[in-house]
Coordinates of C-alpha atoms in Angstrom, one line a residue:
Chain A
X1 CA -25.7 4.7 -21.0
X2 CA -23.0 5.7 -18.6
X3 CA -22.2 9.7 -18.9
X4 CA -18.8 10.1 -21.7
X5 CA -17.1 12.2 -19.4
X6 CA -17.0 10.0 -16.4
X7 CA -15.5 7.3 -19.0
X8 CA -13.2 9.3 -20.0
X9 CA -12.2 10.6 -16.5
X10 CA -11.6 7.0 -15.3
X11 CA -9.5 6.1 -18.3
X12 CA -7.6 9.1 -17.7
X13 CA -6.9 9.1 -14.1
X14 CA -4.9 5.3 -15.3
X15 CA -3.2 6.9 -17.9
X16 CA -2.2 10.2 -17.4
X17 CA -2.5 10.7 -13.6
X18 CA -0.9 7.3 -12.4
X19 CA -4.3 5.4 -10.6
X20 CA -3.7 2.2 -9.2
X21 CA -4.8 -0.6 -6.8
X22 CA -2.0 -0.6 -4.7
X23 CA -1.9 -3.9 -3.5
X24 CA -4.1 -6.8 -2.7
X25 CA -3.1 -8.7 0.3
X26 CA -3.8 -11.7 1.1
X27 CA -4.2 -12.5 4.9
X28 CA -3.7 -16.1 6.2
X29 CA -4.2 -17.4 9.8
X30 CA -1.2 -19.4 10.2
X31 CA -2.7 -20.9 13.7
X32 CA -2.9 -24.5 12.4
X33 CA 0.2 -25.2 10.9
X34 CA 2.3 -24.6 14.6
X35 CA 4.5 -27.6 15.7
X36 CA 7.0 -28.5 18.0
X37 CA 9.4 -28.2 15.8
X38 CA 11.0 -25.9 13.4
X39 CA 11.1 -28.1 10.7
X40 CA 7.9 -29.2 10.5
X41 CA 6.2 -26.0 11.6
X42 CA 7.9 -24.4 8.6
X43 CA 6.8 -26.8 6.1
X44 CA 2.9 -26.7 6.9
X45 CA 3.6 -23.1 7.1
X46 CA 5.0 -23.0 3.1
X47 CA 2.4 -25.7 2.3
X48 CA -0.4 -23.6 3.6
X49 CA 0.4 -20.2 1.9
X50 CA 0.9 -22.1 -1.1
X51 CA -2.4 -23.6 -1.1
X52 CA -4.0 -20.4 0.0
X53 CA -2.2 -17.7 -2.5
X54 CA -2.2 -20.2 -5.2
X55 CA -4.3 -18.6 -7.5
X56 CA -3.5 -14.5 -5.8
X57 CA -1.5 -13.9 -8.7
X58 CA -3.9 -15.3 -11.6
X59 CA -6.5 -13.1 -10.0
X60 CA -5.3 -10.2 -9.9
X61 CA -4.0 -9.8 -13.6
X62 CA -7.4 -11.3 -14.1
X63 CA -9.2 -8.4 -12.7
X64 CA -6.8 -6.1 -13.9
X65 CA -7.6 -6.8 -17.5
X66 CA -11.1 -7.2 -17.1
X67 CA -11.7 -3.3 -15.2
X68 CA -8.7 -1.5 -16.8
X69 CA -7.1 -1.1 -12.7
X70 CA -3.5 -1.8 -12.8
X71 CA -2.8 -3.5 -9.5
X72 CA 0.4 -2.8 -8.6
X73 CA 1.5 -5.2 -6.0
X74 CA 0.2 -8.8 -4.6
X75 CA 0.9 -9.6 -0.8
X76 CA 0.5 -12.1 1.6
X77 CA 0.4 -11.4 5.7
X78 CA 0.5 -14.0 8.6
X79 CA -0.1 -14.5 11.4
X80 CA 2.6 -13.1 13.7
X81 CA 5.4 -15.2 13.2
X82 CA 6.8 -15.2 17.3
X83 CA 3.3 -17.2 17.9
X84 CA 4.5 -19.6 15.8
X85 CA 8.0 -20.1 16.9
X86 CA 7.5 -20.4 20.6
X87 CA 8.7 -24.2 20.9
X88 CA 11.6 -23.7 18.7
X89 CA 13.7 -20.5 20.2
X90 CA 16.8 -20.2 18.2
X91 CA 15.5 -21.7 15.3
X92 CA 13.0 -19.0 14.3
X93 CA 15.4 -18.4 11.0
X94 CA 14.1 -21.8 9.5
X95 CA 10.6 -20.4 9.4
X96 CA 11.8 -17.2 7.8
X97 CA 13.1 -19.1 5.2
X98 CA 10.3 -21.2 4.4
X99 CA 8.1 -18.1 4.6
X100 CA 10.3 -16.5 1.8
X101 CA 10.1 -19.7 -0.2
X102 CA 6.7 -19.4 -0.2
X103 CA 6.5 -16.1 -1.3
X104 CA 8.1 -16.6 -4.1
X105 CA 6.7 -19.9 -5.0
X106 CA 3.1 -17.7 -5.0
X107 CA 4.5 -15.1 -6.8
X108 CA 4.0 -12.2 -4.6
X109 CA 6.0 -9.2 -4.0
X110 CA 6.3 -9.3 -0.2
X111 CA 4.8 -11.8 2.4
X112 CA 4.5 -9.7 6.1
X113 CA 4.2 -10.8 9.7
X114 CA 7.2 -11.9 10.8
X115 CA 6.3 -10.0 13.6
X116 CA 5.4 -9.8 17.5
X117 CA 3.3 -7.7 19.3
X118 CA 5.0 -7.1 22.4
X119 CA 3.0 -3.8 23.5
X120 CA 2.7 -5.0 27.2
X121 CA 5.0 -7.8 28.4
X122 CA 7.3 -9.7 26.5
X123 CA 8.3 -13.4 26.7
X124 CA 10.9 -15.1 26.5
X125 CA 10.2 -16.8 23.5
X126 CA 9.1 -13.3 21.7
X127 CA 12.0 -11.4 22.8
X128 CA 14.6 -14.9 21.2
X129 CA 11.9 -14.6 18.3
X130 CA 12.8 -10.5 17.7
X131 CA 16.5 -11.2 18.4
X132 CA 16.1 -13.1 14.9
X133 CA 15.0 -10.4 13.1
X134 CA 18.4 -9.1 11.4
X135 CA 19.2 -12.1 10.5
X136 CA 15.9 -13.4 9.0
X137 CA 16.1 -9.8 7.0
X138 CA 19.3 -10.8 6.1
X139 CA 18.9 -14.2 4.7
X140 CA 15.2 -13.3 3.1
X141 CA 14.5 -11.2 -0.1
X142 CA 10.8 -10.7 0.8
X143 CA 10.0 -11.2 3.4
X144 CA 8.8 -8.1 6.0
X145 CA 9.2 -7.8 9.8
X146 CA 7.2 -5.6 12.3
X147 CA 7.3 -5.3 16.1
X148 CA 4.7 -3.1 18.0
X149 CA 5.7 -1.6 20.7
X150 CA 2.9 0.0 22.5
X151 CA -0.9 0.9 22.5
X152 CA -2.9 3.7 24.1
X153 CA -4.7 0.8 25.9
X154 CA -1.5 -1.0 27.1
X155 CA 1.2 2.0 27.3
X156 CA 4.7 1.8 25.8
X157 CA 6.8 -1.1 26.3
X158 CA 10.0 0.8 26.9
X159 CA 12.4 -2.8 27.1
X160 CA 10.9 -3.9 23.8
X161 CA 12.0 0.1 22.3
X162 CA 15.1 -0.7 23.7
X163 CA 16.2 -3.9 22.1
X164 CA 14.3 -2.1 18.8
X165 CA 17.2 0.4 18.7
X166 CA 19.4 -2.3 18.5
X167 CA 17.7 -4.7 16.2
X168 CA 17.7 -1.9 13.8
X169 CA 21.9 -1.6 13.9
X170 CA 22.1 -5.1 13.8
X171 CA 19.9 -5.4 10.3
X172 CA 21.7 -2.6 9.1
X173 CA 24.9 -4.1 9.9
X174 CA 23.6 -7.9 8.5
X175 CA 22.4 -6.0 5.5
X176 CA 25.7 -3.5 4.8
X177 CA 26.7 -4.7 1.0
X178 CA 23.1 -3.1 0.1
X179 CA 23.2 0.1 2.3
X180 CA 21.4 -1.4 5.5
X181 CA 18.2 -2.6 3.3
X182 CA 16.4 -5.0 5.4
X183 CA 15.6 -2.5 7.8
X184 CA 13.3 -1.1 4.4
X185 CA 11.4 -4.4 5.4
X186 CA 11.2 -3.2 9.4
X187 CA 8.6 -1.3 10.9
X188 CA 8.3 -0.9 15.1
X189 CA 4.7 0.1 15.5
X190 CA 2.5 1.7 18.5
X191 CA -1.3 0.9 18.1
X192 CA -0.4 -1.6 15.3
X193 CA -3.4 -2.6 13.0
X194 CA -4.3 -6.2 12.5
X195 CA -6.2 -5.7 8.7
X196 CA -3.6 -3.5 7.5
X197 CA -2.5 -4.5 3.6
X198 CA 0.5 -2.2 3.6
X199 CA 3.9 -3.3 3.9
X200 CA 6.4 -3.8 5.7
X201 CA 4.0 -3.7 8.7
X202 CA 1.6 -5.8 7.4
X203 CA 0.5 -8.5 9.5
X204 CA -2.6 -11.6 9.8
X205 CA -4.2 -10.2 13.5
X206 CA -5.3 -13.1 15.9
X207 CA -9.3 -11.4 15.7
X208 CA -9.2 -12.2 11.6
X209 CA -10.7 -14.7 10.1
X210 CA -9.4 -17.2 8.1
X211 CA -8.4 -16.4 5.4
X212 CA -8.9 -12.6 4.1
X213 CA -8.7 -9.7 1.6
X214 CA -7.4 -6.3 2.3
X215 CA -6.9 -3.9 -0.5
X216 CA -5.1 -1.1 -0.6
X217 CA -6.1 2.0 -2.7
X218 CA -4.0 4.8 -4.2
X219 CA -4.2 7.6 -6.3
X220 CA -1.9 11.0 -4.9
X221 CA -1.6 11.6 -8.9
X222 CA -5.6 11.8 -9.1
X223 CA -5.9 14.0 -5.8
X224 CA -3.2 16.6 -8.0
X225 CA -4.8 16.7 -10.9
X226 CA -8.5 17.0 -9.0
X227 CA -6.7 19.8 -7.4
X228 CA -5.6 21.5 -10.6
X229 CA -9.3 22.7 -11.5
X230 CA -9.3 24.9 -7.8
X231 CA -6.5 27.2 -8.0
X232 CA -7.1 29.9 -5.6
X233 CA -10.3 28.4 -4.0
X234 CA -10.9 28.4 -0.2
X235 CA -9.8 25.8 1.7
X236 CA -13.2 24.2 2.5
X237 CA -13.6 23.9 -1.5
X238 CA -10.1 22.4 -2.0
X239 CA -11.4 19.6 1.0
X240 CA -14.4 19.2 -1.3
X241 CA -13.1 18.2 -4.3
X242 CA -10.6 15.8 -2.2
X243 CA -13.4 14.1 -0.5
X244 CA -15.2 13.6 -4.5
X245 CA -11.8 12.1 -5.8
X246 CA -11.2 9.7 -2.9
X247 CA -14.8 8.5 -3.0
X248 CA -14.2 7.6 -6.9
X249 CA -11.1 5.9 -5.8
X250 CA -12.3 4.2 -2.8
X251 CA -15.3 3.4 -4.6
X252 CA -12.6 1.0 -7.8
X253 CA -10.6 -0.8 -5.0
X254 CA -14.2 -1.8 -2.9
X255 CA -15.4 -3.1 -6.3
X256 CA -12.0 -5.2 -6.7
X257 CA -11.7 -5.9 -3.1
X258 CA -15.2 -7.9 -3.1
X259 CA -14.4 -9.4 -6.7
X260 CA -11.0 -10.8 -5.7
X261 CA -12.2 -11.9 -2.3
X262 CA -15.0 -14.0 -4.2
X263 CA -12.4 -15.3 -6.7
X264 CA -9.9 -16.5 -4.1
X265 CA -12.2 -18.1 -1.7
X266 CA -11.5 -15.7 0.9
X267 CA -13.8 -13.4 2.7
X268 CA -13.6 -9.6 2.3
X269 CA -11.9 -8.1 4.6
X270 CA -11.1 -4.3 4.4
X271 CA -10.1 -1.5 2.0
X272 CA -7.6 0.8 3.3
X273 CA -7.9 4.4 2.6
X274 CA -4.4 5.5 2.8
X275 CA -2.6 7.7 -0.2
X276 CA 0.5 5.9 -0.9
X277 CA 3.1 7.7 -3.2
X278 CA 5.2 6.0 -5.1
X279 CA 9.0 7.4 -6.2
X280 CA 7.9 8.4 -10.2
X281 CA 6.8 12.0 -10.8
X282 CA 2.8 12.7 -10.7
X283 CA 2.4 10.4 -7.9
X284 CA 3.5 12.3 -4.7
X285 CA 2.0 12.9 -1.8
X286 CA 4.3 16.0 -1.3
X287 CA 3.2 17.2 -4.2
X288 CA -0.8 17.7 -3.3
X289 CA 0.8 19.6 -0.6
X290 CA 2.7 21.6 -2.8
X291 CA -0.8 22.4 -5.3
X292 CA -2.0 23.4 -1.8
X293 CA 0.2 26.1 -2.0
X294 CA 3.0 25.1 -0.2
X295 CA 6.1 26.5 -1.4
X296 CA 7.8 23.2 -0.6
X297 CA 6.9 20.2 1.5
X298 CA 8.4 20.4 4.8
X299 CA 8.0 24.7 5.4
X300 CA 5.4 26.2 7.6
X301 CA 1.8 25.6 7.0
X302 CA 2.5 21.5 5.9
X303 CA 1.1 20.0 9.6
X304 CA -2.0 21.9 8.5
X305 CA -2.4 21.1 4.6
X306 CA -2.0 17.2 5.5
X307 CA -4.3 17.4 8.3
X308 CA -6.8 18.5 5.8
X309 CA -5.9 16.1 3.0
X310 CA -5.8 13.2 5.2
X311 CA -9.1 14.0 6.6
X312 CA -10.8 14.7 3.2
X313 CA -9.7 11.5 2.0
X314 CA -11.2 9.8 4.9
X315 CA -14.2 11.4 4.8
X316 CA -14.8 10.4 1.0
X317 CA -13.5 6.9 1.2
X318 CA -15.6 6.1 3.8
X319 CA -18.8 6.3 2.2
X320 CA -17.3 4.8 -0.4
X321 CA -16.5 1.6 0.9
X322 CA -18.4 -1.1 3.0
X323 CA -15.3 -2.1 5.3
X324 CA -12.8 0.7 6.0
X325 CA -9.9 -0.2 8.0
X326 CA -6.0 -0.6 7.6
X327 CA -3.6 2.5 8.1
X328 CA -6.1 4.5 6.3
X329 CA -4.1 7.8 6.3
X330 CA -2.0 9.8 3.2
X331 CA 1.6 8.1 3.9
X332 CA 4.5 10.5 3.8
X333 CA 7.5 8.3 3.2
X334 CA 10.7 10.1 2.5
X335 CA 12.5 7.9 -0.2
X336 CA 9.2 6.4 -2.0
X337 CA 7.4 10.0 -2.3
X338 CA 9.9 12.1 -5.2
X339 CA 8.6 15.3 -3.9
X340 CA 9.3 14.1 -0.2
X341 CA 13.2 13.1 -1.5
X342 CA 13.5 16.9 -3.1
X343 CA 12.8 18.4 -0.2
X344 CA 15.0 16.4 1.8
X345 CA 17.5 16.9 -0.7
X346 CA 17.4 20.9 0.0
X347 CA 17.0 20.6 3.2
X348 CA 13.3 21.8 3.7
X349 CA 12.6 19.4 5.5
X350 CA 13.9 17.3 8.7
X351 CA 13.4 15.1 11.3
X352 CA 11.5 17.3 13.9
X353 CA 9.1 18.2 11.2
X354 CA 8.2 15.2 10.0
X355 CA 7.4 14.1 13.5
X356 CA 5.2 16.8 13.3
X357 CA 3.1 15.7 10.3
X358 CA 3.1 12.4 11.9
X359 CA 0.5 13.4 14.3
X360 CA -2.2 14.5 11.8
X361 CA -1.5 11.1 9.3
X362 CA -0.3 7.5 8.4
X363 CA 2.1 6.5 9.6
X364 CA 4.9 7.8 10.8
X365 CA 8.8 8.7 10.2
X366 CA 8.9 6.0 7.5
X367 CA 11.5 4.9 4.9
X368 CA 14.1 7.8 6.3
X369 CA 17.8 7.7 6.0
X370 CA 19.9 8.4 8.9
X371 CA 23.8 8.5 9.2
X372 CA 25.6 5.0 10.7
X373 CA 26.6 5.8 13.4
X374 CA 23.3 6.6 14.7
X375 CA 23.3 5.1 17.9
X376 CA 21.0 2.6 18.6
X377 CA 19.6 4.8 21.5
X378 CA 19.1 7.3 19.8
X379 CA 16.9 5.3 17.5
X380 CA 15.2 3.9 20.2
X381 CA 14.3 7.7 21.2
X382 CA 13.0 8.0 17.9
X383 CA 11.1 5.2 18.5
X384 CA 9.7 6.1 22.1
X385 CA 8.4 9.9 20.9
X386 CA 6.6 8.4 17.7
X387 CA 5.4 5.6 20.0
X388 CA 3.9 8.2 22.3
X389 CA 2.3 10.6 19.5
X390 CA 0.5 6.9 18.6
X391 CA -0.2 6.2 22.3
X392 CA -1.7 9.6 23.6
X393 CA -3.1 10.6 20.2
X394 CA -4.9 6.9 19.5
X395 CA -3.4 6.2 16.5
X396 CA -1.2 4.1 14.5
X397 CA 2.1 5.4 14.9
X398 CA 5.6 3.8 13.1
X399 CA 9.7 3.9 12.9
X400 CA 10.9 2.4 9.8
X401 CA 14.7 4.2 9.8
X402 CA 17.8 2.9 7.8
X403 CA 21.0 3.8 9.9
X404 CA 23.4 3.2 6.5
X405 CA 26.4 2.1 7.1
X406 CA 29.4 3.7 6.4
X407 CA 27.6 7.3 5.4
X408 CA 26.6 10.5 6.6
X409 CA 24.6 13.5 6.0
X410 CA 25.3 14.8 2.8
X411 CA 25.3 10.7 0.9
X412 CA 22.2 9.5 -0.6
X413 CA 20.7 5.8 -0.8
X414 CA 19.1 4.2 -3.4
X415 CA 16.9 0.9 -2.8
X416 CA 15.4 0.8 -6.1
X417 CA 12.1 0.2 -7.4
X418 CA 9.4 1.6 -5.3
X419 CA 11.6 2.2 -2.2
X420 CA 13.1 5.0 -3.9
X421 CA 16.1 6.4 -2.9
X422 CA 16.6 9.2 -0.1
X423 CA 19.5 11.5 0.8
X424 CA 20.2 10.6 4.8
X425 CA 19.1 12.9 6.8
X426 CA 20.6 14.4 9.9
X427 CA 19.6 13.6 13.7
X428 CA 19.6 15.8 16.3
X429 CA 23.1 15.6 18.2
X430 CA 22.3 15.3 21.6
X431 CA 21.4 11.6 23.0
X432 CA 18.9 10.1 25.4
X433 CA 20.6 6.6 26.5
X434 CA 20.1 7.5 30.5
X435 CA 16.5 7.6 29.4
X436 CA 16.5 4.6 27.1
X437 CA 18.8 2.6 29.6
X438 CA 15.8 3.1 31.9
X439 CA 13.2 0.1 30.2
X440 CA 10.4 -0.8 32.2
X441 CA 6.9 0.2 30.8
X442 CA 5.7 3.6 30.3
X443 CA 2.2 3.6 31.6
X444 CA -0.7 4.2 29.4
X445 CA -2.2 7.5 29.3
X446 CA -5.3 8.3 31.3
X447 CA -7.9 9.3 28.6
X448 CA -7.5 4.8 28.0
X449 CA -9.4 4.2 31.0
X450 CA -12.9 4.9 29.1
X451 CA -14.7 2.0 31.2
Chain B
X1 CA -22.2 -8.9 -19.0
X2 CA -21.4 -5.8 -20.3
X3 CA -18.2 -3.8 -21.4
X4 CA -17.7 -0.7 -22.3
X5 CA -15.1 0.0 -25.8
X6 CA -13.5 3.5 -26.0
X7 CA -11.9 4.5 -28.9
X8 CA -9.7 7.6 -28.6
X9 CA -6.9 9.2 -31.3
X10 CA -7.1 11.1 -34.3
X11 CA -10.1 11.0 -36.4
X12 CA -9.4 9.3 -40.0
X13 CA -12.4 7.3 -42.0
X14 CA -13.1 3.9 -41.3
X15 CA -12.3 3.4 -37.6
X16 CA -16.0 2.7 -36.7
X17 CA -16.0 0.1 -39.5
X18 CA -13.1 -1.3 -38.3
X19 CA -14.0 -1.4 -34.5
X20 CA -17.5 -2.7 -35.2
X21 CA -16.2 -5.5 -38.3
X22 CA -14.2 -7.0 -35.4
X23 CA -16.7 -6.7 -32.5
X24 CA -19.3 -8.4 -35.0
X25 CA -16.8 -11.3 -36.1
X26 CA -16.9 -12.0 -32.4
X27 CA -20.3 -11.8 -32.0
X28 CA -20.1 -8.8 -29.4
X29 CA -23.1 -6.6 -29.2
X30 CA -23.3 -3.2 -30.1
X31 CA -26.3 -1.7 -27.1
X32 CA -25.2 2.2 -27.3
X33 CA -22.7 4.2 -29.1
X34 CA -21.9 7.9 -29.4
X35 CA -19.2 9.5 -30.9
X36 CA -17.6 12.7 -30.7
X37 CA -14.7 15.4 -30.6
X38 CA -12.7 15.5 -27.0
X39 CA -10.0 17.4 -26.0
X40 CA -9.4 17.5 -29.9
X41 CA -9.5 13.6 -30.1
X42 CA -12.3 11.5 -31.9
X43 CA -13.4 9.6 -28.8
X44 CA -16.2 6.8 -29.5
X45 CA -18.0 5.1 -26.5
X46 CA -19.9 2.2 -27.0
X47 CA -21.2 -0.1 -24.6
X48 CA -21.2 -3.7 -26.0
X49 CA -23.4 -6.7 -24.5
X50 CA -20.9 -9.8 -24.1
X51 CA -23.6 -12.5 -23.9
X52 CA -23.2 -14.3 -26.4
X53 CA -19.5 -13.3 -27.5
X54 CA -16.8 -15.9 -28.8
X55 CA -14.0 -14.2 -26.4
X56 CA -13.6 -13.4 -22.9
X57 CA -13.2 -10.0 -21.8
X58 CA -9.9 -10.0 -21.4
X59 CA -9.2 -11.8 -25.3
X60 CA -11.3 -9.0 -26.7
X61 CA -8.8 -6.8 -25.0
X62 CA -6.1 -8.3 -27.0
X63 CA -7.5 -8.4 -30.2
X64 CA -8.8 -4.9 -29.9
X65 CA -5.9 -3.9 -28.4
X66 CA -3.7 -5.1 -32.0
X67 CA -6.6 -3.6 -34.2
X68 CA -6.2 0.2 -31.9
X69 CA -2.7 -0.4 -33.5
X70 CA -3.0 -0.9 -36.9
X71 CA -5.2 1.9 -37.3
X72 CA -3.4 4.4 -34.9
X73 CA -6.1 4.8 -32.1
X74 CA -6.2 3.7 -28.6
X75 CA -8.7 1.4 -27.7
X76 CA -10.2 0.3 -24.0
X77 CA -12.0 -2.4 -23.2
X78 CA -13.5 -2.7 -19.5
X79 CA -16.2 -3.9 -17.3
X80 CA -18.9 -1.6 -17.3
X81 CA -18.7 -2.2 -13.3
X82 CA -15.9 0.1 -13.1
X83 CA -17.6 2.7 -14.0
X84 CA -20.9 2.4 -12.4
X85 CA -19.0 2.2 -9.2
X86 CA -17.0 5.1 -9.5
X87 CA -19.4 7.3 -10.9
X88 CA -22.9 6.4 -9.3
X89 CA -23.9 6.3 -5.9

């Protein structure tokens, strides 16, 4: 028989310490359904999801009940949308709506890809497709946009972080009688990932198969309390007992990954390691930081503590799992993470330091408040030095900024649910349009010519 | 297949009668049980056998889940999978 304590350790890291599957996502190849029109592209579009995510729901509270796992959220991704649209331009908005129809006709929280991977060169049916964007956030509840901007293989494209920065006013702007809150569904990536479950930069790559499942893991609440029972221990033990508590984790969303792939007909794609906080109290990345022995999030000594977390988890979720892939990294969201929001509240900690973190982690500066009148340049500059952390360090880097309108430094925001709220945080003063106004393509680094 | 029932709250007589009078109804299995004193909880682990039970996993769940509050306990009931994959290698 199965050891008491381990039963007991399972059934407490649900109740007391806030374990979940995060999400299970649901990626479709949208490839078949393209037409020459707008119409009918977005109908076989809706039809196809339908068909697909039918049953994502069912299956999911299905295996929920049957292992004890609450599963938090059900997605769907697609196939980037501005491969879709190319033979409509202008008319990309019909397929956003059909897209969000569809989501909610499934049932699912949030449906991802409307999105264009623009890393190199840009047409001129995917630059009409991301001139869409603020509206399609505007006129669609759940649907999620992303745009990647560059890769360590291709470079930055420095026209497409351009137009970014302005995209991003303009959804704020379409979105003002909620505080700016489409641009919570708007990521701009650099080395975007095509299996990633996550949202809002979740999208169906063109290398997947069919029809696929990606799960996403979490647990910072488990990581805390593992952490409790080392108080004062040496840094390589603290990494230890990490590595343990990811593997267990890891180890619950591979065995509902592979059940839920074989329930819903779809093949198995990945599970994603990544430690995703969530706005309620015992379930903050911050927080592990803190049971480091950080004083608070955001001080000196954080870049160091997540560079060890993140790597621990990795290192236990790997064996743990078959197929790792996704973001795979401990997120550090500002308004979804409630010890992230106290420190921003106090000030401990900014802009320039969460840039920092972003180069030992996933993802990037995500979910961050920033006054109005932001420029768009200056979010484009935002854009350009995370895209370059993701270019010359190989990773997955990402912007996912809310300039609110009509408030400053000082105001908060509050998106609800598990977007959290976050008090808008100051950028630096001094701009870099001259630099922005440049475009062009900002060659990839040397250390991508490996052949 | 198998699931695995745990029974935690405060110990009283007659939750194991209870437990097992409805597990038996529904012709659930009892393979293994042990019981004990937790974190000053009674805590009872049993591992049923579903073979040849009336209810799906998930209507046991229910019906536990009403009897748990009747008698003031919390009950579980879960694939034994769960746990064989977070715990063994």
């Amino acid at each position: 028989m199965l050891n008491r304590k381990e039963i007991i350790e399972t059934i407490d890291m649900v109740e007391k310490e806030h374990f979940d599957v995060r999400t299970i996502t649901m990626g479709i190849s949208l490839i078949p359904c393209i037409r020459d029109t707008a119409e009918e592209t977005a109908k076989l579009c809706y039809d196809r999801i339908c068909k697909k995510a039918e049953k994502i729901v069912k299956v999911a509270s299905e295996l929920e009940n049957e292992y004890g796992i609450p599963i938090i959220n059900k997605r769907v991704s697609i196939t980037p949308a501005s491969l879709l649209t190319s033979s409509f331009c202008g008319k990309e908005v019909v397929l956003a709506k059909a897209l969000d129809r569809a989501a909610k006709t499934v049932g699912v929280d949030f449906l991802g890809g409307y999105s264009a991977l623009v890393q190199k060169g840009m047409t001129s049916y995917e630059k009409s497709f991301i001139e869409s964007i603020p509206e399609a956030l505007a006129v669609t509840d759940r649907m999620c946009s992303s745009v990647n901007v560059g890769s360590s293989k291709a470079g930055i494209n420095m026209d497409a972080v351009r137009l970014m920065g302005e995209i991003i006013k303009q959804t704020a702007e379409r979105t003002k009688d909620r505080d700016g809150f489409g641009c919570a569904k708007l990521v701009v990536f650099c080395n975007a990932v095509e299996d990633n479950p996550f949202m809002a930069g979740a999208f169906h790559g063109l290398s997947e198969g069919e029809t696929v499942i990606n799960v996403g893991v979490s647990g910072p609440g488990v990581v805390h309390h593992a952490l409790k029972s080392v108080k004062g221990a040496s840094v390589d033990e603290v990494a230890e007992v990490i590595k343990k508590t990811a593997f267990k984790i890891t180890r619950a969303g591979q065995l509902i990954a592979k059940e839920a792939s074989k329930r819903l007909n779809a093949e198995f794609g990945i599970v994603d390691l990544s430690l995703a906080p969530t706005p309620v109290m015992g379930d903050s990345v911050a927080h592990i930081l803190e049971e480091i022995g950080l004083d608070c999030v955001g001080g000196h000594g954080t870049t160091a503590a997540l560079a060890m977390l993140n790597d621990a988890v990795k290192k236990g979720g790997v064996m743990a799992s078959g197929s790792v892939g996704g973001l795979s990294g401990a997120f550090i969201p500002v308004s979804e993470d409630i010890g992230m929001i106290r420190a921003a509240e106090k000030g401990a900690i900014t802009l320039s330091k969460l840039e920092a973190m972003t180069c030992v982690c996933s993802v990037g500066i995500d979910m961050v408040a920033v006054p109005g009148d932001t420029s768009a340049s200056t979010i484009s500059g935002m854009i350009a030095d995370e895209s370059a952390i993701g270019m010359i360090n190989n990773k997955t880097t990402a912007v996912r900024v809310i300039p609110v309108p009509g408030k400053g430094v000082g105001e908060s925001v509050e998106f609800g649910g598990l977007l959290g709220s976050a008090p808008i945080m100051a950028v630096s003063p001094y701009g870099c349009s001259e630099f922005i106004a440049r475009g062009g393509r900002m060659p990839a680094p040397i250390h991508s010519n490996k052949n | 297949m198998k699931a695995i029932v745990t029974v935690i709250g405060k110990d009283k007589p007659g939750i194991i009668a209870k437990v097992s009078a409805v597990l038996a109804d529904n012709l659930v299995n009892i393979e293994d049980i042990s019981q004990t004193i937790m974190q000053g909880n009674f805590t009872m682990i049993m591992q049923c056998g579903l073979e040849k039970a009336k209810l799906k996993i998930s209507e046991l769940k229910e019906v536990l889940l009403k009897v748990g509050e009747q008698i003031g306990v919390s009950i579980h009931v879960q694939h034994e999978d769960i746990f064989n994959a977070m715990h063994k290698i």
